[in-house]
mmCIF file of C-alpha atoms in Angstrom:
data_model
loop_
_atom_site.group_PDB
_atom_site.id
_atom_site.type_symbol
_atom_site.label_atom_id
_atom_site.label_comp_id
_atom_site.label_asym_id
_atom_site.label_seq_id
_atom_site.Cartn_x
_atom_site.Cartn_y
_atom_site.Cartn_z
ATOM 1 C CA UNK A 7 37.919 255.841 126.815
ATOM 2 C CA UNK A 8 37.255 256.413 130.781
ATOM 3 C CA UNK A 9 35.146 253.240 130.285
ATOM 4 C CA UNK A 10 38.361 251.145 129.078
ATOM 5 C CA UNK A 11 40.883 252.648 132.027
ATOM 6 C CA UNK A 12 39.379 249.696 134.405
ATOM 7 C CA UNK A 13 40.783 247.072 132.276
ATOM 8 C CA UNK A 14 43.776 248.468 131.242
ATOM 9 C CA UNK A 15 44.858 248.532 134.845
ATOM 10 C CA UNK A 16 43.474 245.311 135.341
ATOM 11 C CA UNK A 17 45.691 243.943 132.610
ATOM 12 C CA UNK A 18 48.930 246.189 134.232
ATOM 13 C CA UNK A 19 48.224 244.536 137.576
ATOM 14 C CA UNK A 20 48.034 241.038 136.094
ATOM 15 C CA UNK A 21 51.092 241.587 134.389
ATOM 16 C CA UNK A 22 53.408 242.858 137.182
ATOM 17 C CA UNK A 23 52.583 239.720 139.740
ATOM 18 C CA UNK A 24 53.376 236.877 136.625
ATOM 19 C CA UNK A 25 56.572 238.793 136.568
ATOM 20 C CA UNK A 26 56.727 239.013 140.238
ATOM 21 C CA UNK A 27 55.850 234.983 140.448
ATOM 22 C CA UNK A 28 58.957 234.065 137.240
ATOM 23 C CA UNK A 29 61.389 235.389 139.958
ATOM 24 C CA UNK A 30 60.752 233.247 143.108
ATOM 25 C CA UNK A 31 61.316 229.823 140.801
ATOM 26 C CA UNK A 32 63.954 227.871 142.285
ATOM 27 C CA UNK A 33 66.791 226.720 140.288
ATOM 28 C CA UNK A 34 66.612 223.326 138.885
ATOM 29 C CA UNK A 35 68.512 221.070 141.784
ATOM 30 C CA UNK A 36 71.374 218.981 141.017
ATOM 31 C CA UNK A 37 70.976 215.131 141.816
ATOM 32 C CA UNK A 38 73.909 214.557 144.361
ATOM 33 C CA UNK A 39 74.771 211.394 142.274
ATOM 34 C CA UNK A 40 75.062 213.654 139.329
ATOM 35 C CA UNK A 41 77.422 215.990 140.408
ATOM 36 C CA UNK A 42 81.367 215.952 139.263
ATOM 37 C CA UNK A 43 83.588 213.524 141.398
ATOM 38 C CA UNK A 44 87.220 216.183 140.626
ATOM 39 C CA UNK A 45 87.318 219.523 141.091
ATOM 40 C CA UNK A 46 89.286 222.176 139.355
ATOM 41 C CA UNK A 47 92.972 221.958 139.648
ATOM 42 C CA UNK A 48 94.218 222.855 142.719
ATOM 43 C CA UNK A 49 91.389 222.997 144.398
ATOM 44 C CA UNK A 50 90.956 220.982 147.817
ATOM 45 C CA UNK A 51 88.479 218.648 148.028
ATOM 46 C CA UNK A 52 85.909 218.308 150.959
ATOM 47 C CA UNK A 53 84.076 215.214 152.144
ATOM 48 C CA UNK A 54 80.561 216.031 152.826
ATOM 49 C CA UNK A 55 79.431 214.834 156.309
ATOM 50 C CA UNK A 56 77.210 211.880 156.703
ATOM 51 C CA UNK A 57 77.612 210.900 153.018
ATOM 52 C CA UNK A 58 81.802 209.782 152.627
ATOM 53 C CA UNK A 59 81.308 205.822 154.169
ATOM 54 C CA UNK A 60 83.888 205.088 157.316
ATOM 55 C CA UNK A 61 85.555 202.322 156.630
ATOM 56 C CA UNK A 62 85.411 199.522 158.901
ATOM 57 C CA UNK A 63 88.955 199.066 160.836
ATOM 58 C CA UNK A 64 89.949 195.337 160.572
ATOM 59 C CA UNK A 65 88.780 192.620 163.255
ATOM 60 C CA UNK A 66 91.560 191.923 165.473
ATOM 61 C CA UNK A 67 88.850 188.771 166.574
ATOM 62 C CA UNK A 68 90.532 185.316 166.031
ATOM 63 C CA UNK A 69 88.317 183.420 164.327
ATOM 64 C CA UNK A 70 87.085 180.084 166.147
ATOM 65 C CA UNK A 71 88.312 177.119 164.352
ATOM 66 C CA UNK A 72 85.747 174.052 163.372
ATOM 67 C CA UNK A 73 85.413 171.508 165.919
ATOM 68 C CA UNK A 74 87.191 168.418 164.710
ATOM 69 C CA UNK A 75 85.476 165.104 164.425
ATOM 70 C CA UNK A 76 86.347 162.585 166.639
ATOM 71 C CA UNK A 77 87.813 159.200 163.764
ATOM 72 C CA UNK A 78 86.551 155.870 165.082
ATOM 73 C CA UNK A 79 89.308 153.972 166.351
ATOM 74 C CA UNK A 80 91.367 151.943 163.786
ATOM 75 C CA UNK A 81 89.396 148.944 162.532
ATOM 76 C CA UNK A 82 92.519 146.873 162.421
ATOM 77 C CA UNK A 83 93.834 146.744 166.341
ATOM 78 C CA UNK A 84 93.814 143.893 168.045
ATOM 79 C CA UNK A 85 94.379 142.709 171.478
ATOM 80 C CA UNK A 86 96.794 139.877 170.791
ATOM 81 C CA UNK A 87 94.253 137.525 173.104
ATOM 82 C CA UNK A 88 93.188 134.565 169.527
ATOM 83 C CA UNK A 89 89.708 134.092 171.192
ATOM 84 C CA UNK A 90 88.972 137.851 172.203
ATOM 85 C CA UNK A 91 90.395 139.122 168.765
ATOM 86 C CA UNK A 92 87.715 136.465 167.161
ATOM 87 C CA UNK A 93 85.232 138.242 168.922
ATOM 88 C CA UNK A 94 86.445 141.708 167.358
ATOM 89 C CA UNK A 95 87.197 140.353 163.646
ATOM 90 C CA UNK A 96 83.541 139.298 163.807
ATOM 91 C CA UNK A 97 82.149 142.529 164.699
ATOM 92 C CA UNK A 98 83.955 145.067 163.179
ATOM 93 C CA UNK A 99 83.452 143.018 159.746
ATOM 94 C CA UNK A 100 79.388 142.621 160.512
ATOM 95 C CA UNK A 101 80.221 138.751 160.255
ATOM 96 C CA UNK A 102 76.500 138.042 161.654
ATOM 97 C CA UNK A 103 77.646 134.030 160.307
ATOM 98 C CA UNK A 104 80.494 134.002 162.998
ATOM 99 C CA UNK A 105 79.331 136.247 165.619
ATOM 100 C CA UNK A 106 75.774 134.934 166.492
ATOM 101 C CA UNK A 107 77.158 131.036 167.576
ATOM 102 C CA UNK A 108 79.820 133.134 169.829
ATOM 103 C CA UNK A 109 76.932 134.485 172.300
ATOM 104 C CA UNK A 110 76.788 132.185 175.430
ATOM 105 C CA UNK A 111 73.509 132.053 176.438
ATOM 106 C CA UNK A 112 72.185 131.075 179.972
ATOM 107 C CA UNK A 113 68.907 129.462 181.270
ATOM 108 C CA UNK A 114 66.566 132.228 182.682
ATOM 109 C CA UNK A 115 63.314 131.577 184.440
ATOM 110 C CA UNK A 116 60.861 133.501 181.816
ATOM 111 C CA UNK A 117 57.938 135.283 182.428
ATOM 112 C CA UNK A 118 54.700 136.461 180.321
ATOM 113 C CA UNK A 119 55.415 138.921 177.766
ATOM 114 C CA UNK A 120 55.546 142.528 179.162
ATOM 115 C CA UNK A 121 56.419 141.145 182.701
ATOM 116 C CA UNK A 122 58.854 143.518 184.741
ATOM 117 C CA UNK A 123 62.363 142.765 185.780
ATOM 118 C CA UNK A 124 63.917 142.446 182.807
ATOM 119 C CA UNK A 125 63.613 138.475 182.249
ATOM 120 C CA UNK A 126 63.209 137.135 178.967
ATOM 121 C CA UNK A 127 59.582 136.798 177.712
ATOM 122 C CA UNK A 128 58.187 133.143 177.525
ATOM 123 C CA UNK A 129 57.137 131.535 174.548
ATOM 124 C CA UNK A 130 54.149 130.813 173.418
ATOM 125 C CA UNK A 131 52.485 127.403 175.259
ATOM 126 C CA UNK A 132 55.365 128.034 178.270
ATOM 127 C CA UNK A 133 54.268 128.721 181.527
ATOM 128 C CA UNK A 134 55.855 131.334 183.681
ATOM 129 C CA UNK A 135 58.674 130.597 185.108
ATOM 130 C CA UNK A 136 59.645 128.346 183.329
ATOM 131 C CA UNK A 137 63.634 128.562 181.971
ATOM 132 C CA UNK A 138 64.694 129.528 178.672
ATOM 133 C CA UNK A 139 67.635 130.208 176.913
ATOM 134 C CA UNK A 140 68.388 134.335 176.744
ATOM 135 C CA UNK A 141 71.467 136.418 176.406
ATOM 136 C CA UNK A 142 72.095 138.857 179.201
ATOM 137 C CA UNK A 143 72.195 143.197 177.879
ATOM 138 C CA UNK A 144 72.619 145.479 180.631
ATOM 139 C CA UNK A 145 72.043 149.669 179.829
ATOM 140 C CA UNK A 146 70.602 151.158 182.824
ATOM 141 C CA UNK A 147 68.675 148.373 184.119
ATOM 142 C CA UNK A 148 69.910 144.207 183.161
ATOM 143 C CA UNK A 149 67.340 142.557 180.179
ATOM 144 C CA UNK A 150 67.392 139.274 179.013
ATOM 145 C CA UNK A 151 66.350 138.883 175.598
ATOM 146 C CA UNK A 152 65.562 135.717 173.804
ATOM 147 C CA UNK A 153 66.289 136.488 170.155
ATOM 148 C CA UNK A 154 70.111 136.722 170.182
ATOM 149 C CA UNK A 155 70.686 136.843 166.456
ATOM 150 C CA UNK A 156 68.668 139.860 166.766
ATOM 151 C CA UNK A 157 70.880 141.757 169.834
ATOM 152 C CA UNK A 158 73.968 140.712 168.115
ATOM 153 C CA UNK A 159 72.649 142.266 165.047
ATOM 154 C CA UNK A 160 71.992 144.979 166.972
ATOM 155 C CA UNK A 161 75.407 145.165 168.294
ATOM 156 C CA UNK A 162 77.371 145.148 165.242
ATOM 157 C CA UNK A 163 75.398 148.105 163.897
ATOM 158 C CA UNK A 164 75.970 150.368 167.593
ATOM 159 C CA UNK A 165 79.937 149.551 167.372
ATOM 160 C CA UNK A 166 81.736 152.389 165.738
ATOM 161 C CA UNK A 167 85.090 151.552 164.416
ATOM 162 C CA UNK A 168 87.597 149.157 165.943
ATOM 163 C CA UNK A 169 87.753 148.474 169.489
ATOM 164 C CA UNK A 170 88.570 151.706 171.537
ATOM 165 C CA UNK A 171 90.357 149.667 174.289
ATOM 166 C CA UNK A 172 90.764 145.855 175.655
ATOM 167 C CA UNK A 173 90.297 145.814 179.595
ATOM 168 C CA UNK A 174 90.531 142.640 181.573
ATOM 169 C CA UNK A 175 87.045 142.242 183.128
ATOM 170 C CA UNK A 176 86.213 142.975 187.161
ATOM 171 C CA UNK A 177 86.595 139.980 189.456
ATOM 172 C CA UNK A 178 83.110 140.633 191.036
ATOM 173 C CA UNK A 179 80.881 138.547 188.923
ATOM 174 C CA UNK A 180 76.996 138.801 189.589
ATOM 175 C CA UNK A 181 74.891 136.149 190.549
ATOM 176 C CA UNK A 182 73.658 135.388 187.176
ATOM 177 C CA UNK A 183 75.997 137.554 185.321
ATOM 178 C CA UNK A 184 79.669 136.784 184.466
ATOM 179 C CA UNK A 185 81.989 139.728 182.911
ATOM 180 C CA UNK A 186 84.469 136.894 181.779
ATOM 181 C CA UNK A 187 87.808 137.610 181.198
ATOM 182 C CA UNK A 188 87.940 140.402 179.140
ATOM 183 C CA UNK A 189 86.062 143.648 178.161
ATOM 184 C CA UNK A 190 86.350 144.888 174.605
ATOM 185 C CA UNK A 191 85.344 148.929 174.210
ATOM 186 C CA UNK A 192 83.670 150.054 171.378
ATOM 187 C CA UNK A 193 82.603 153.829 170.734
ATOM 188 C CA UNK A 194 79.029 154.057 169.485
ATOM 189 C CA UNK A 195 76.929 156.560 167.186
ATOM 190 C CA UNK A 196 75.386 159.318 168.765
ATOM 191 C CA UNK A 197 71.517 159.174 168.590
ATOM 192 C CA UNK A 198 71.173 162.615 167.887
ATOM 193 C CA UNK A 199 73.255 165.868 167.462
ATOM 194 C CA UNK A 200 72.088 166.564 170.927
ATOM 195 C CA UNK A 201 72.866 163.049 172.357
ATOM 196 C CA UNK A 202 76.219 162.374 172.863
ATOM 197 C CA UNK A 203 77.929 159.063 172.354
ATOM 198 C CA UNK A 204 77.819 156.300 174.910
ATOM 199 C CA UNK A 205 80.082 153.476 175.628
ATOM 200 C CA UNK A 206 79.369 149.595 174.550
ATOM 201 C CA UNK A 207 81.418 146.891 176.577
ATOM 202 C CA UNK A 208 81.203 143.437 175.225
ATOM 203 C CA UNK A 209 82.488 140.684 177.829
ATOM 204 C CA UNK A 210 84.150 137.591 176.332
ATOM 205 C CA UNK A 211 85.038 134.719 178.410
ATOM 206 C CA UNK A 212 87.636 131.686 176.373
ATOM 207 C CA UNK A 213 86.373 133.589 172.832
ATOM 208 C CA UNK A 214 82.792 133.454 173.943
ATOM 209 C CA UNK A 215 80.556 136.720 174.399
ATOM 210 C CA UNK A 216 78.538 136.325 177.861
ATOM 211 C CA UNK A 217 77.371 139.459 178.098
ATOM 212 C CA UNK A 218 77.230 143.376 176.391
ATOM 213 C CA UNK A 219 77.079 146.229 178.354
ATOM 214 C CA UNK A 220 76.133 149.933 177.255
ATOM 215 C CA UNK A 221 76.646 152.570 179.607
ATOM 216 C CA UNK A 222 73.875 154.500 180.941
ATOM 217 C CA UNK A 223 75.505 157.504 180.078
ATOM 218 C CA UNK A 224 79.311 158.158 179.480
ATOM 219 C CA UNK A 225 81.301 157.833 176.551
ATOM 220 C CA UNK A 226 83.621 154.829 175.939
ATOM 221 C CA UNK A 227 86.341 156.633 178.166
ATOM 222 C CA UNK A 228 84.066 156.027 181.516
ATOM 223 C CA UNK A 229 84.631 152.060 180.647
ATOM 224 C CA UNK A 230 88.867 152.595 182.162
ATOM 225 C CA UNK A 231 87.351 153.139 185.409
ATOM 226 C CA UNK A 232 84.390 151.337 185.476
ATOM 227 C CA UNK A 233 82.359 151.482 188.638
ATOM 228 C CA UNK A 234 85.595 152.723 190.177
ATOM 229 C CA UNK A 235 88.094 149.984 189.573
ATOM 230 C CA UNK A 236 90.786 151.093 188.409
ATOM 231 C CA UNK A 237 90.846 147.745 185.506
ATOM 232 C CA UNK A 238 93.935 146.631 183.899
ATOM 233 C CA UNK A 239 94.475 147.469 180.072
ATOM 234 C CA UNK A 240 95.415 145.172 177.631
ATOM 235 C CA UNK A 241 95.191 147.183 174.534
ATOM 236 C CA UNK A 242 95.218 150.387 175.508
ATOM 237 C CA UNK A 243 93.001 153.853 173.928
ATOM 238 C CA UNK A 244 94.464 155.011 170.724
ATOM 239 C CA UNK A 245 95.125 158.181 172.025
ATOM 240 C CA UNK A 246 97.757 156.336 174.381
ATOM 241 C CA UNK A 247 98.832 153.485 172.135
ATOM 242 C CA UNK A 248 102.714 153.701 171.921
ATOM 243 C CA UNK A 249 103.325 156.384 174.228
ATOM 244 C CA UNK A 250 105.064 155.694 177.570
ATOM 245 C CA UNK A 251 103.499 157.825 179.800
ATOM 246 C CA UNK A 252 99.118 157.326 180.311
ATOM 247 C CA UNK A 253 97.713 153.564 180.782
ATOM 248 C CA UNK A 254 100.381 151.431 179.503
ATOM 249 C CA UNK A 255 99.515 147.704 177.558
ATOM 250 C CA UNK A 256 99.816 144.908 180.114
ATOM 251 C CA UNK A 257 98.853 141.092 179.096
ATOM 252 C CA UNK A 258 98.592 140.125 182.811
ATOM 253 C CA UNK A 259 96.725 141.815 186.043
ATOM 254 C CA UNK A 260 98.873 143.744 188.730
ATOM 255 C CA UNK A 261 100.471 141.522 191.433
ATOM 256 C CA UNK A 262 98.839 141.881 194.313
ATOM 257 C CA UNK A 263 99.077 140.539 197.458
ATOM 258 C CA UNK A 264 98.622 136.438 197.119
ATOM 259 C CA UNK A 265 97.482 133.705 199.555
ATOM 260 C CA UNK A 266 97.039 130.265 199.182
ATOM 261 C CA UNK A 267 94.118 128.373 198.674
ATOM 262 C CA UNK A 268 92.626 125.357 196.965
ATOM 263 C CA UNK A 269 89.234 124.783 195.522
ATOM 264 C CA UNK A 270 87.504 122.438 193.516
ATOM 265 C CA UNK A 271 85.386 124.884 191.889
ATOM 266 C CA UNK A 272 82.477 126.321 192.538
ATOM 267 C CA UNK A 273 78.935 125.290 192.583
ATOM 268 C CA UNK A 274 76.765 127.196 189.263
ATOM 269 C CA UNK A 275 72.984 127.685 190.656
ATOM 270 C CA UNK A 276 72.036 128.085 186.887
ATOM 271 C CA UNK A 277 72.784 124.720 185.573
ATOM 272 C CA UNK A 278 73.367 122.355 188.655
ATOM 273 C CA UNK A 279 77.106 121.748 187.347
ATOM 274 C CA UNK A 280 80.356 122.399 189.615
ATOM 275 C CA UNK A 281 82.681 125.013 187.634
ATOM 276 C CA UNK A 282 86.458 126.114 188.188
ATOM 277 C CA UNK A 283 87.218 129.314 188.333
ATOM 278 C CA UNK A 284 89.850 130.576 185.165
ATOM 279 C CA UNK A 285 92.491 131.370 187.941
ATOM 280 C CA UNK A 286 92.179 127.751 189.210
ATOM 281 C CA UNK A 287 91.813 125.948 185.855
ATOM 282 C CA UNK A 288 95.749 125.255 185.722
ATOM 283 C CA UNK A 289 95.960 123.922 188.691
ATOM 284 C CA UNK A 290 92.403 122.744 190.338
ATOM 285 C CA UNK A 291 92.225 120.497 192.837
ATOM 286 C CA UNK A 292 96.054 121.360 193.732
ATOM 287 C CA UNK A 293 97.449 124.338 196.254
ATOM 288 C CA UNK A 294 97.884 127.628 193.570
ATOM 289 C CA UNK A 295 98.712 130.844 194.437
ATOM 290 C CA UNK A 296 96.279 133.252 194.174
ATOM 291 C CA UNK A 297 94.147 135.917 195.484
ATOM 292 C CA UNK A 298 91.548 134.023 197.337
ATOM 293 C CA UNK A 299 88.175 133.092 196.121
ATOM 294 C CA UNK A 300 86.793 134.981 193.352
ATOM 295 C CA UNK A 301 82.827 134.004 193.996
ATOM 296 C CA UNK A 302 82.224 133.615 197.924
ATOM 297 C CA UNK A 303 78.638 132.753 197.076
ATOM 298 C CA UNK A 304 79.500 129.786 194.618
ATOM 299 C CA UNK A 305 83.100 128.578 196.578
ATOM 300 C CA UNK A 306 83.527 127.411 200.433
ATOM 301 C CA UNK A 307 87.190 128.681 200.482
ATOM 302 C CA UNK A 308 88.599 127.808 204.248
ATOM 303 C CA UNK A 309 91.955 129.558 205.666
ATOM 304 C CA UNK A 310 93.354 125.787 205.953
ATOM 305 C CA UNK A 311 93.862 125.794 202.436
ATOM 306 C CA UNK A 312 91.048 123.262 201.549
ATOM 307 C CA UNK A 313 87.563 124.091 199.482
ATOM 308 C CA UNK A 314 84.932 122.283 198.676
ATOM 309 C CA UNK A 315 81.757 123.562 196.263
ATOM 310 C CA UNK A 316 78.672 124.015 198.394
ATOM 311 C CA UNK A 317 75.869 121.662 198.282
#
């Protein structure tokens, strides 16, 4: 017996700290997704902080509307001018068949192929400097390039829609350059998304193209006041067509103030021949009224009223 009292208390002791142990077990915890959404009745209800969402209050913001695309200009318009709207029909159809005998070409001394200045490359077996036939394109410096089913090609697929406006051309002819009579608009394709559009002029002198112009940089809208003349519409933008206020239409230039002279026409460096002027073709060789002499280089206009082309 005293030698079993050790254990027995032993055993006692063991006992009395599981008991201890059972009482410091938490209660199970309740999942907070688990618990009931309604209380009793009558009983107020309490959001919990940091777990009822805020909602949102509503944007006030206006939202910014899409950009709208700019449409080509109609390909129907016209400029009312048979030989300038021959020009157009051919383009704006892709009529490669009735376009490519309208480009005037000019003789141009040539030089060998990769030569600077912007004059056409000679041909195989033809010595520099030599002249051959090329089609003036100016951009930001004036080429002259040989192949001109390939730059009229090239100009049908750059023209974007119908023609965005019908100028009549700037008096100031170059020495080997003629704008002709009038300047037809066109808007072209962007290159890029981060290019923007540029404006293509394509000169046409009696339903002939002499020469195509895209600007440097500038959209089609830069062509109104080209080089800063201020250049008489004939068919005017589409965003002023039919409004009375803006650029109106006009089928003539603005009077200005005349003088009389007389001229026999003018003497043409590029192919030995004497030339009259379009304002002088009614009447050459007679006293008209107009403005003076258009090319001071090419015609000896006196203040007697006599003119003579320049030998």
């Amino acid at each position: 017996m005293p030698a079993r009292a050790p254990i027995l208390l032993l055993l006692l002791a063991l006992t009395l700290l599981a008991g201890a142990c059972e009482g410091d077990v938490p209660a199970p915890v309740t999942p907070i997704g688990d618990l009931p959404t309604e209380g009793p009745p009558g009983a107020t209800t309490i959001p919990l902080p940091g777990l009822t969402p805020t909602p949102e209050p509503p944007s006030t913001a206006t939202p910014t509307p899409e950009p709208t695309p700019t449409r080509p200009p109609d390909e129907g318009r016209r400029s009312g001018d048979p030989g300038v709207d021959a020009v157009i029909e051919a383009i704006v159809t892709e009529d490669l068949d009735a376009l490519v005998p309208l480009a005037l070409m000019r003789p141009r001394p040539c030089t060998p192929a990769g030569g600077t200045g912007g004059a056409p490359d000679c041909p195989p077996d033809v010595i520099a400097g030599a002249e051959v036939e090329a089609f003036p394109v100016g951009a930001c410096d004036l080429s002259w390039r040989r192949d001109v089913a390939d730059t009229m090609r090239r100009l049908v697929e750059d023209a974007t829609g119908g023609p965005y406006a019908v100028l009549a051309s700037p008096e100031d002819d170059l020495e080997w350059v003629t704008y002709g009579d009038h300047m037809v608009v066109f808007r072209t394709e962007p290159a890029s998304e981060l290019v923007p559009p540029i404006g293509l002029g394509v000169f046409v002198e009696q339903g002939r193209v002499v020469h195509l112009n895209y600007l440097c940089s500038g959209p089609a809208e830069d062509f109104l006041t080209w080089r800063g003349i201020n250049l008489d519409v004939v068919l005017p933008p589409p965003a002023l067509e039919g409004t009375r206020t803006g650029i109106p239409a006009r089928s003539s230039r603005r009077p200005r103030a005349a003088t009389r002279r007389r001229c026999s026409g003018w003497w043409s460096p590029s192919n030995g021949r004497a030339r009259i002027p379009r304002s002088w073709r009614a009447s050459a060789g007679r006293p008209v009224v107009t403005r003076g002499c258009r090319r001071r280089r090419w015609c000896a206009c006196s203040r007697s009223g006599s003119a003579t082309a320049p030998t």
